């Protein structure tokens, strides 16, 4: 009789152990699933932050005195002075190390001027202003939208002409 | 003699605690016994009930844990509309773009053209300001974001809203492509002549 009761109790303990193991295993599985989702979100956030940092670098460059419109076109942010760029393009040797980047380029988006490089002859009806192109190992370009503004001489007046452009920056890849 | 006394004592003890004489019932499995059925629940049945209660408790605990998890997941996935720095800059640059619409003093920027369109104005060349606004913004978005089946950008939704007494009313709405779940957006508001305007753009990705 005592032996039978002991056997039954053992069976019960075994049953409970199995149940506890199963429940723990279930919770571990759920935890792993939750953690993998969290990790995926973390990676996504890291990528977004990286992108934002790159965008901020472009914005910082666009708003630097060498590029920005200042007060010449009213108070505009993310505005790049076309005339300044044309002058800067010619004096790039003095600035090659200044921003610590490998490439700086401005591409007109609208109106579309194609791949015509900007120089004294083609200005202002050109599509690409190559400002800096250091002969180093350049990483992928990061870009952001800017207003490309210049003073335009009309029939009756001189007015501000702002177009849509992209400022592209490539960082130097070391090693 | 001693043995007889012992058995008598135990019988008396049993009588005192009123233990039902379960073991004394006849063991007949084929025909149900009325006396056996009228007895309170046997310990075996009670243990089965306990097991069932335990199982239900575990199921309830697991369900609650899963519900909490689901709640967490749904709350985090609700923030699908990501604010985009790039779209924000695009809207800003679009607002500053110089259009072909000229008034007596200057060529209007998109921002000035929005107010001109709201007032029902026309350009010096006789074109309707709203028509120029529509053409310009369509051109800017089409060139700025390469919307097609092959590119990562699958569609866009652009809105210009004006604040009225009844809330925000649309002045211009442009839409192209498919609205996907993966999208980024930004908006910019400005005020002119006491009227509030809101410009928003959503870009839908693959």
Coordinates of C-alpha atoms in Angstrom, one line a residue:
Chain A
X1 CA 0.0 0.0 0.0
X2 CA 2.8 2.4 1.1
X3 CA 4.7 1.5 -2.0
X4 CA 1.8 2.2 -4.3
X5 CA 1.2 5.7 -2.8
X6 CA 5.0 6.5 -3.2
X7 CA 4.8 5.4 -6.8
X8 CA 1.8 7.6 -7.4
X9 CA 3.5 10.6 -5.7
X10 CA 6.6 10.0 -7.9
X11 CA 4.4 9.9 -11.0
X12 CA 2.8 13.2 -9.9
X13 CA 6.1 14.8 -9.3
X14 CA 7.3 13.6 -12.7
X15 CA 4.1 15.0 -14.3
X16 CA 4.6 18.3 -12.6
X17 CA 8.3 18.5 -13.7
X18 CA 7.3 17.8 -17.3
X19 CA 4.7 20.5 -17.1
X20 CA 7.1 23.0 -15.6
X21 CA 9.7 22.2 -18.2
X22 CA 7.1 22.6 -21.0
X23 CA 5.9 25.9 -19.6
X24 CA 9.5 27.2 -19.1
X25 CA 10.4 26.1 -22.7
X26 CA 7.3 28.0 -24.0
X27 CA 8.3 31.1 -22.1
X28 CA 11.9 30.8 -23.4
X29 CA 10.6 30.5 -26.9
X30 CA 8.3 33.5 -26.5
X31 CA 11.3 35.4 -25.0
X32 CA 13.6 34.5 -27.9
X33 CA 10.9 35.6 -30.4
X34 CA 10.4 38.9 -28.5
X35 CA 14.2 39.5 -28.3
X36 CA 14.6 38.8 -32.0
X37 CA 12.0 41.4 -32.8
X38 CA 13.6 43.9 -30.4
X39 CA 17.0 43.3 -32.0
X40 CA 15.6 43.8 -35.5
X41 CA 14.0 47.1 -34.4
X42 CA 17.4 48.1 -32.8
X43 CA 19.2 47.4 -36.1
X44 CA 16.5 49.4 -38.0
X45 CA 16.9 52.3 -35.5
X46 CA 20.7 52.2 -35.9
X47 CA 20.4 52.3 -39.7
X48 CA 17.9 55.3 -39.5
X49 CA 20.3 57.1 -37.1
X50 CA 23.2 56.5 -39.5
X51 CA 21.2 57.8 -42.4
X52 CA 20.2 60.9 -40.3
X53 CA 23.8 61.5 -39.4
X54 CA 24.8 61.4 -43.0
X55 CA 21.9 63.8 -43.9
X56 CA 23.0 66.1 -41.1
X57 CA 26.5 66.2 -42.6
X58 CA 25.0 67.3 -45.9
X59 CA 22.9 69.9 -44.2
X60 CA 25.8 71.2 -42.2
X61 CA 27.7 71.5 -45.4
X62 CA 24.8 73.3 -47.2
X63 CA 24.5 75.8 -44.3
X64 CA 28.2 76.5 -44.1
X65 CA 29.2 80.1 -45.1
X66 CA 31.1 78.8 -48.2
X67 CA 27.9 77.3 -49.6
X68 CA 24.9 79.0 -48.0
X69 CA 22.9 81.8 -49.5
X70 CA 23.1 83.9 -46.3
X71 CA 20.8 86.8 -46.5
X72 CA 21.3 87.5 -50.2
X73 CA 18.0 85.6 -51.0
X74 CA 16.1 86.4 -47.9
X75 CA 16.2 84.1 -44.9
X76 CA 16.3 80.7 -46.5
X77 CA 17.5 77.5 -45.0
X78 CA 19.1 74.7 -46.9
X79 CA 19.8 77.2 -49.7
X80 CA 23.0 76.9 -51.7
X81 CA 24.4 79.9 -53.6
X82 CA 25.1 78.9 -57.2
X83 CA 27.5 81.8 -57.8
X84 CA 29.5 80.9 -54.7
X85 CA 29.8 77.3 -55.9
X86 CA 31.1 78.4 -59.2
X87 CA 33.8 80.5 -57.5
X88 CA 34.5 77.7 -55.0
X89 CA 34.9 75.2 -57.8
X90 CA 37.9 77.1 -59.2
X91 CA 39.6 77.5 -55.8
X92 CA 39.1 74.0 -54.5
X93 CA 42.8 73.3 -54.1
X94 CA 42.8 75.6 -51.1
X95 CA 39.8 73.7 -49.5
X96 CA 40.6 70.1 -50.4
X97 CA 41.2 69.0 -46.8
X98 CA 38.9 71.5 -45.2
X99 CA 35.6 69.5 -44.9
X100 CA 37.3 66.1 -44.5
X101 CA 35.3 64.5 -47.2
X102 CA 36.3 62.8 -50.5
X103 CA 33.7 64.2 -52.9
X104 CA 31.2 67.1 -53.0
X105 CA 28.8 67.5 -55.9
X106 CA 25.6 69.4 -56.6
X107 CA 23.1 67.9 -59.1
X108 CA 20.2 69.9 -60.4
X109 CA 16.9 67.9 -60.1
X110 CA 14.3 70.3 -61.4
X111 CA 14.5 71.7 -64.1
X112 CA 16.4 68.7 -65.5
X113 CA 19.5 69.9 -67.3
X114 CA 21.0 66.4 -67.9
X115 CA 24.6 65.6 -67.3
X116 CA 26.1 68.9 -68.5
X117 CA 29.0 69.9 -66.3
X118 CA 29.0 73.4 -65.0
X119 CA 31.7 75.8 -66.1
X120 CA 32.0 79.4 -67.3
X121 CA 30.5 78.4 -70.7
X122 CA 27.6 76.3 -69.6
X123 CA 26.6 78.3 -66.5
X124 CA 23.7 78.5 -65.5
X125 CA 22.1 76.0 -67.9
X126 CA 24.0 73.0 -66.6
X127 CA 23.2 70.0 -64.5
X128 CA 26.3 69.0 -62.4
X129 CA 28.6 71.2 -60.4
X130 CA 31.6 69.1 -59.4
X131 CA 33.1 71.0 -56.4
X132 CA 35.5 68.5 -54.9
X133 CA 36.9 65.2 -56.2
X134 CA 39.8 64.0 -54.2
X135 CA 41.6 61.1 -55.7
X136 CA 41.0 58.8 -52.7
X137 CA 38.9 55.8 -51.9
X138 CA 35.4 57.3 -51.6
X139 CA 32.5 55.7 -49.9
X140 CA 28.9 55.7 -51.2
X141 CA 27.4 59.2 -51.6
X142 CA 24.9 60.6 -49.2
X143 CA 22.6 63.2 -50.6
X144 CA 19.9 65.6 -49.5
X145 CA 17.7 68.2 -51.3
X146 CA 18.7 71.8 -51.3
X147 CA 17.6 75.0 -53.1
X148 CA 20.1 76.1 -55.6
X149 CA 19.7 79.9 -55.9
X150 CA 21.2 82.6 -58.1
X151 CA 20.5 86.1 -59.2
X152 CA 18.8 86.1 -62.6
X153 CA 18.6 89.1 -64.9
X154 CA 15.1 89.4 -66.3
X155 CA 13.6 91.7 -68.9
X156 CA 12.5 94.2 -66.3
X157 CA 14.4 93.3 -63.2
X158 CA 16.9 91.2 -61.4
X159 CA 15.2 88.5 -59.4
X160 CA 16.0 85.5 -57.3
X161 CA 15.9 82.2 -59.2
X162 CA 15.8 79.1 -56.9
X163 CA 15.9 75.6 -58.3
X164 CA 15.7 72.1 -56.8
X165 CA 19.0 70.3 -56.5
X166 CA 20.7 67.5 -54.6
X167 CA 23.9 68.0 -52.6
X168 CA 26.0 64.8 -52.7
X169 CA 28.8 64.1 -50.3
X170 CA 31.1 61.0 -50.2
X171 CA 33.3 60.3 -47.2
X172 CA 36.7 58.9 -47.5
X173 CA 37.0 55.2 -46.8
X174 CA 40.2 54.4 -44.9
X175 CA 42.1 51.2 -45.2
Chain B
X1 CA -8.2 -12.3 24.1
X2 CA -5.9 -9.3 23.7
X3 CA -6.4 -9.3 20.0
X4 CA -10.2 -9.3 20.4
X5 CA -10.0 -6.3 22.6
X6 CA -7.9 -4.4 20.1
X7 CA -10.3 -5.0 17.2
X8 CA -13.2 -3.9 19.4
X9 CA -11.3 -0.7 20.3
X10 CA -10.6 0.2 16.6
X11 CA -14.2 -0.5 15.7
X12 CA -15.3 1.9 18.3
X13 CA -12.8 4.5 17.1
X14 CA -14.1 4.2 13.5
X15 CA -17.6 4.7 14.8
X16 CA -16.5 7.9 16.6
X17 CA -15.1 9.5 13.4
X18 CA -17.9 8.2 11.1
X19 CA -15.6 6.9 8.4
X20 CA -17.8 5.5 5.6
X21 CA -17.1 1.8 5.1
X22 CA -15.9 2.1 1.6
X23 CA -13.9 -1.1 1.5
X24 CA -16.9 -3.0 2.6
X25 CA -18.9 -2.2 -0.5
X26 CA -19.4 -5.0 -2.9
X27 CA -17.2 -4.8 -6.0
X28 CA -19.6 -5.3 -8.8
X29 CA -18.5 -3.4 -12.0
X30 CA -21.2 -4.6 -14.3
X31 CA -24.2 -3.3 -12.4
X32 CA -24.1 0.2 -10.8
X33 CA -24.8 0.1 -7.2
X34 CA -27.2 2.7 -5.8
X35 CA -25.4 2.8 -2.5
X36 CA -22.1 3.4 -4.2
X37 CA -23.4 6.2 -6.4
X38 CA -24.9 8.1 -3.5
X39 CA -21.4 8.4 -1.9
X40 CA -19.5 11.7 -1.9
X41 CA -16.8 12.1 -4.7
X42 CA -14.0 9.7 -4.5
X43 CA -10.4 10.9 -4.0
X44 CA -9.5 9.9 -7.5
X45 CA -12.2 12.2 -9.0
X46 CA -11.1 15.1 -6.9
X47 CA -7.5 14.7 -8.1
X48 CA -8.7 14.8 -11.7
X49 CA -10.5 18.0 -10.9
X50 CA -7.4 19.5 -9.3
X51 CA -5.4 18.6 -12.5
X52 CA -8.0 20.3 -14.7
X53 CA -7.9 23.4 -12.5
X54 CA -4.1 23.4 -12.7
X55 CA -4.2 23.1 -16.5
X56 CA -6.7 25.9 -16.8
X57 CA -4.5 28.1 -14.5
X58 CA -1.5 27.4 -16.8
X59 CA -3.5 28.1 -19.9
X60 CA -4.8 31.4 -18.4
X61 CA -1.2 32.5 -17.4
X62 CA 0.2 31.7 -20.8
X63 CA -2.7 33.5 -22.6
X64 CA -2.2 36.6 -20.4
X65 CA 1.6 36.5 -21.2
X66 CA 0.9 36.2 -24.9
X67 CA -1.7 39.0 -24.8
X68 CA 0.8 41.3 -23.1
X69 CA 3.4 40.4 -25.7
X70 CA 1.0 41.0 -28.5
X71 CA 0.1 44.4 -27.0
X72 CA 3.8 45.4 -26.9
X73 CA 4.3 44.3 -30.5
X74 CA 1.2 46.2 -31.8
X75 CA 2.2 49.3 -29.9
X76 CA 5.7 49.3 -31.3
X77 CA 4.5 48.6 -34.9
X78 CA 2.0 51.5 -34.7
X79 CA 4.7 54.1 -35.3
X80 CA 5.0 53.2 -39.0
X81 CA 4.9 56.8 -40.2
X82 CA 8.6 57.7 -39.8
X83 CA 9.5 61.3 -39.9
X84 CA 12.0 61.7 -42.7
X85 CA 14.7 64.3 -42.7
X86 CA 15.1 64.0 -46.5
X87 CA 11.4 64.6 -47.2
X88 CA 11.4 67.5 -44.8
X89 CA 14.3 69.1 -46.8
X90 CA 12.5 68.3 -50.0
X91 CA 9.3 70.2 -48.9
X92 CA 11.5 73.1 -47.7
X93 CA 13.3 73.3 -51.0
X94 CA 10.0 73.0 -52.9
X95 CA 8.6 75.9 -51.0
X96 CA 11.5 78.1 -52.1
X97 CA 11.4 77.0 -55.7
X98 CA 10.9 79.9 -58.2
X99 CA 8.0 79.2 -60.5
X100 CA 7.2 80.6 -63.9
X101 CA 4.3 82.6 -62.5
X102 CA 5.1 86.3 -62.4
X103 CA 3.2 89.1 -60.7
X104 CA 4.0 92.8 -61.1
X105 CA 7.0 92.6 -58.8
X106 CA 8.7 89.2 -59.0
X107 CA 8.5 85.6 -60.1
X108 CA 6.6 83.8 -57.3
X109 CA 8.0 81.0 -55.2
X110 CA 5.8 77.9 -54.6
X111 CA 5.0 79.3 -51.1
X112 CA 3.7 82.6 -52.6
X113 CA 1.9 80.7 -55.4
X114 CA 0.0 78.6 -52.8
X115 CA -1.5 81.8 -51.3
X116 CA -2.1 83.2 -54.8
X117 CA -4.0 80.1 -55.7
X118 CA -6.0 80.3 -52.5
X119 CA -7.0 83.8 -53.4
X120 CA -7.9 82.8 -56.9
X121 CA -5.2 84.9 -58.6
X122 CA -3.7 84.7 -62.1
X123 CA -0.2 85.1 -63.3
X124 CA 0.9 88.0 -65.6
X125 CA 0.8 85.7 -68.6
X126 CA -2.8 84.9 -67.9
X127 CA -2.3 81.4 -66.6
X128 CA -4.3 80.3 -63.6
X129 CA -2.1 80.3 -60.5
X130 CA -3.6 76.9 -59.3
X131 CA -2.8 75.4 -62.7
X132 CA 0.8 76.5 -62.5
X133 CA 1.1 75.3 -58.9
X134 CA -0.2 71.9 -59.9
X135 CA 2.2 71.6 -62.9
X136 CA 5.2 72.8 -60.9
X137 CA 4.7 70.5 -57.9
X138 CA 4.0 67.5 -60.1
X139 CA 7.2 68.2 -62.0
X140 CA 9.2 68.6 -58.8
X141 CA 7.9 65.4 -57.2
X142 CA 8.3 63.4 -60.4
X143 CA 11.9 64.5 -60.8
X144 CA 12.8 64.4 -57.1
X145 CA 11.4 60.9 -56.4
X146 CA 11.7 58.4 -59.2
X147 CA 8.2 56.8 -58.9
X148 CA 7.8 53.6 -60.9
X149 CA 7.5 49.8 -60.7
X150 CA 11.3 49.3 -61.0
X151 CA 12.4 51.8 -58.3
X152 CA 12.1 51.5 -54.5
X153 CA 9.6 54.4 -54.5
X154 CA 6.2 53.0 -55.3
X155 CA 4.1 56.0 -54.8
X156 CA 3.5 59.4 -53.2
X157 CA 0.7 61.5 -51.7
X158 CA 1.1 65.3 -51.6
X159 CA -1.4 67.6 -49.9
X160 CA -1.8 71.3 -49.3
X161 CA -4.4 72.1 -46.6
X162 CA -5.8 75.4 -45.5
X163 CA -7.1 75.9 -42.0
X164 CA -10.7 77.1 -42.0
X165 CA -13.3 77.3 -39.3
X166 CA -14.4 73.7 -40.0
X167 CA -10.8 72.4 -39.8
X168 CA -8.2 71.8 -42.5
X169 CA -9.6 71.8 -46.1
X170 CA -7.6 70.6 -49.1
X171 CA -6.3 73.2 -51.6
X172 CA -4.3 70.7 -53.7
X173 CA -4.0 66.9 -53.6
X174 CA -1.7 64.9 -55.7
X175 CA -1.3 61.2 -55.7
X176 CA 0.5 58.6 -57.8
X177 CA 1.3 54.9 -57.5
X178 CA 0.5 52.5 -54.7
X179 CA 0.0 53.2 -51.1
X180 CA 2.2 50.7 -49.3
X181 CA 2.6 50.0 -45.6
X182 CA 6.2 51.1 -45.7
X183 CA 6.2 54.9 -46.0
X184 CA 8.0 58.0 -44.8
X185 CA 6.5 61.4 -44.5
X186 CA 6.9 65.0 -43.4
X187 CA 4.9 68.2 -43.2
X188 CA 5.6 71.9 -43.1
X189 CA 3.2 74.6 -42.0
X190 CA 3.3 78.3 -42.6
X191 CA 1.0 81.3 -42.1
X192 CA 0.3 84.1 -44.5
X193 CA -2.2 86.9 -44.1
X194 CA -3.6 85.2 -41.0
X195 CA -4.3 81.9 -42.7
X196 CA -2.5 78.7 -41.8
X197 CA -1.3 76.4 -44.5
X198 CA 0.0 72.8 -44.1
X199 CA 2.0 71.1 -46.8
X200 CA 2.6 67.3 -46.4
X201 CA 4.2 64.6 -48.4
X202 CA 4.2 60.8 -47.9
X203 CA 6.6 58.6 -50.0
X204 CA 5.6 55.0 -50.2
X205 CA 8.4 52.5 -50.5
X206 CA 8.6 48.9 -51.7

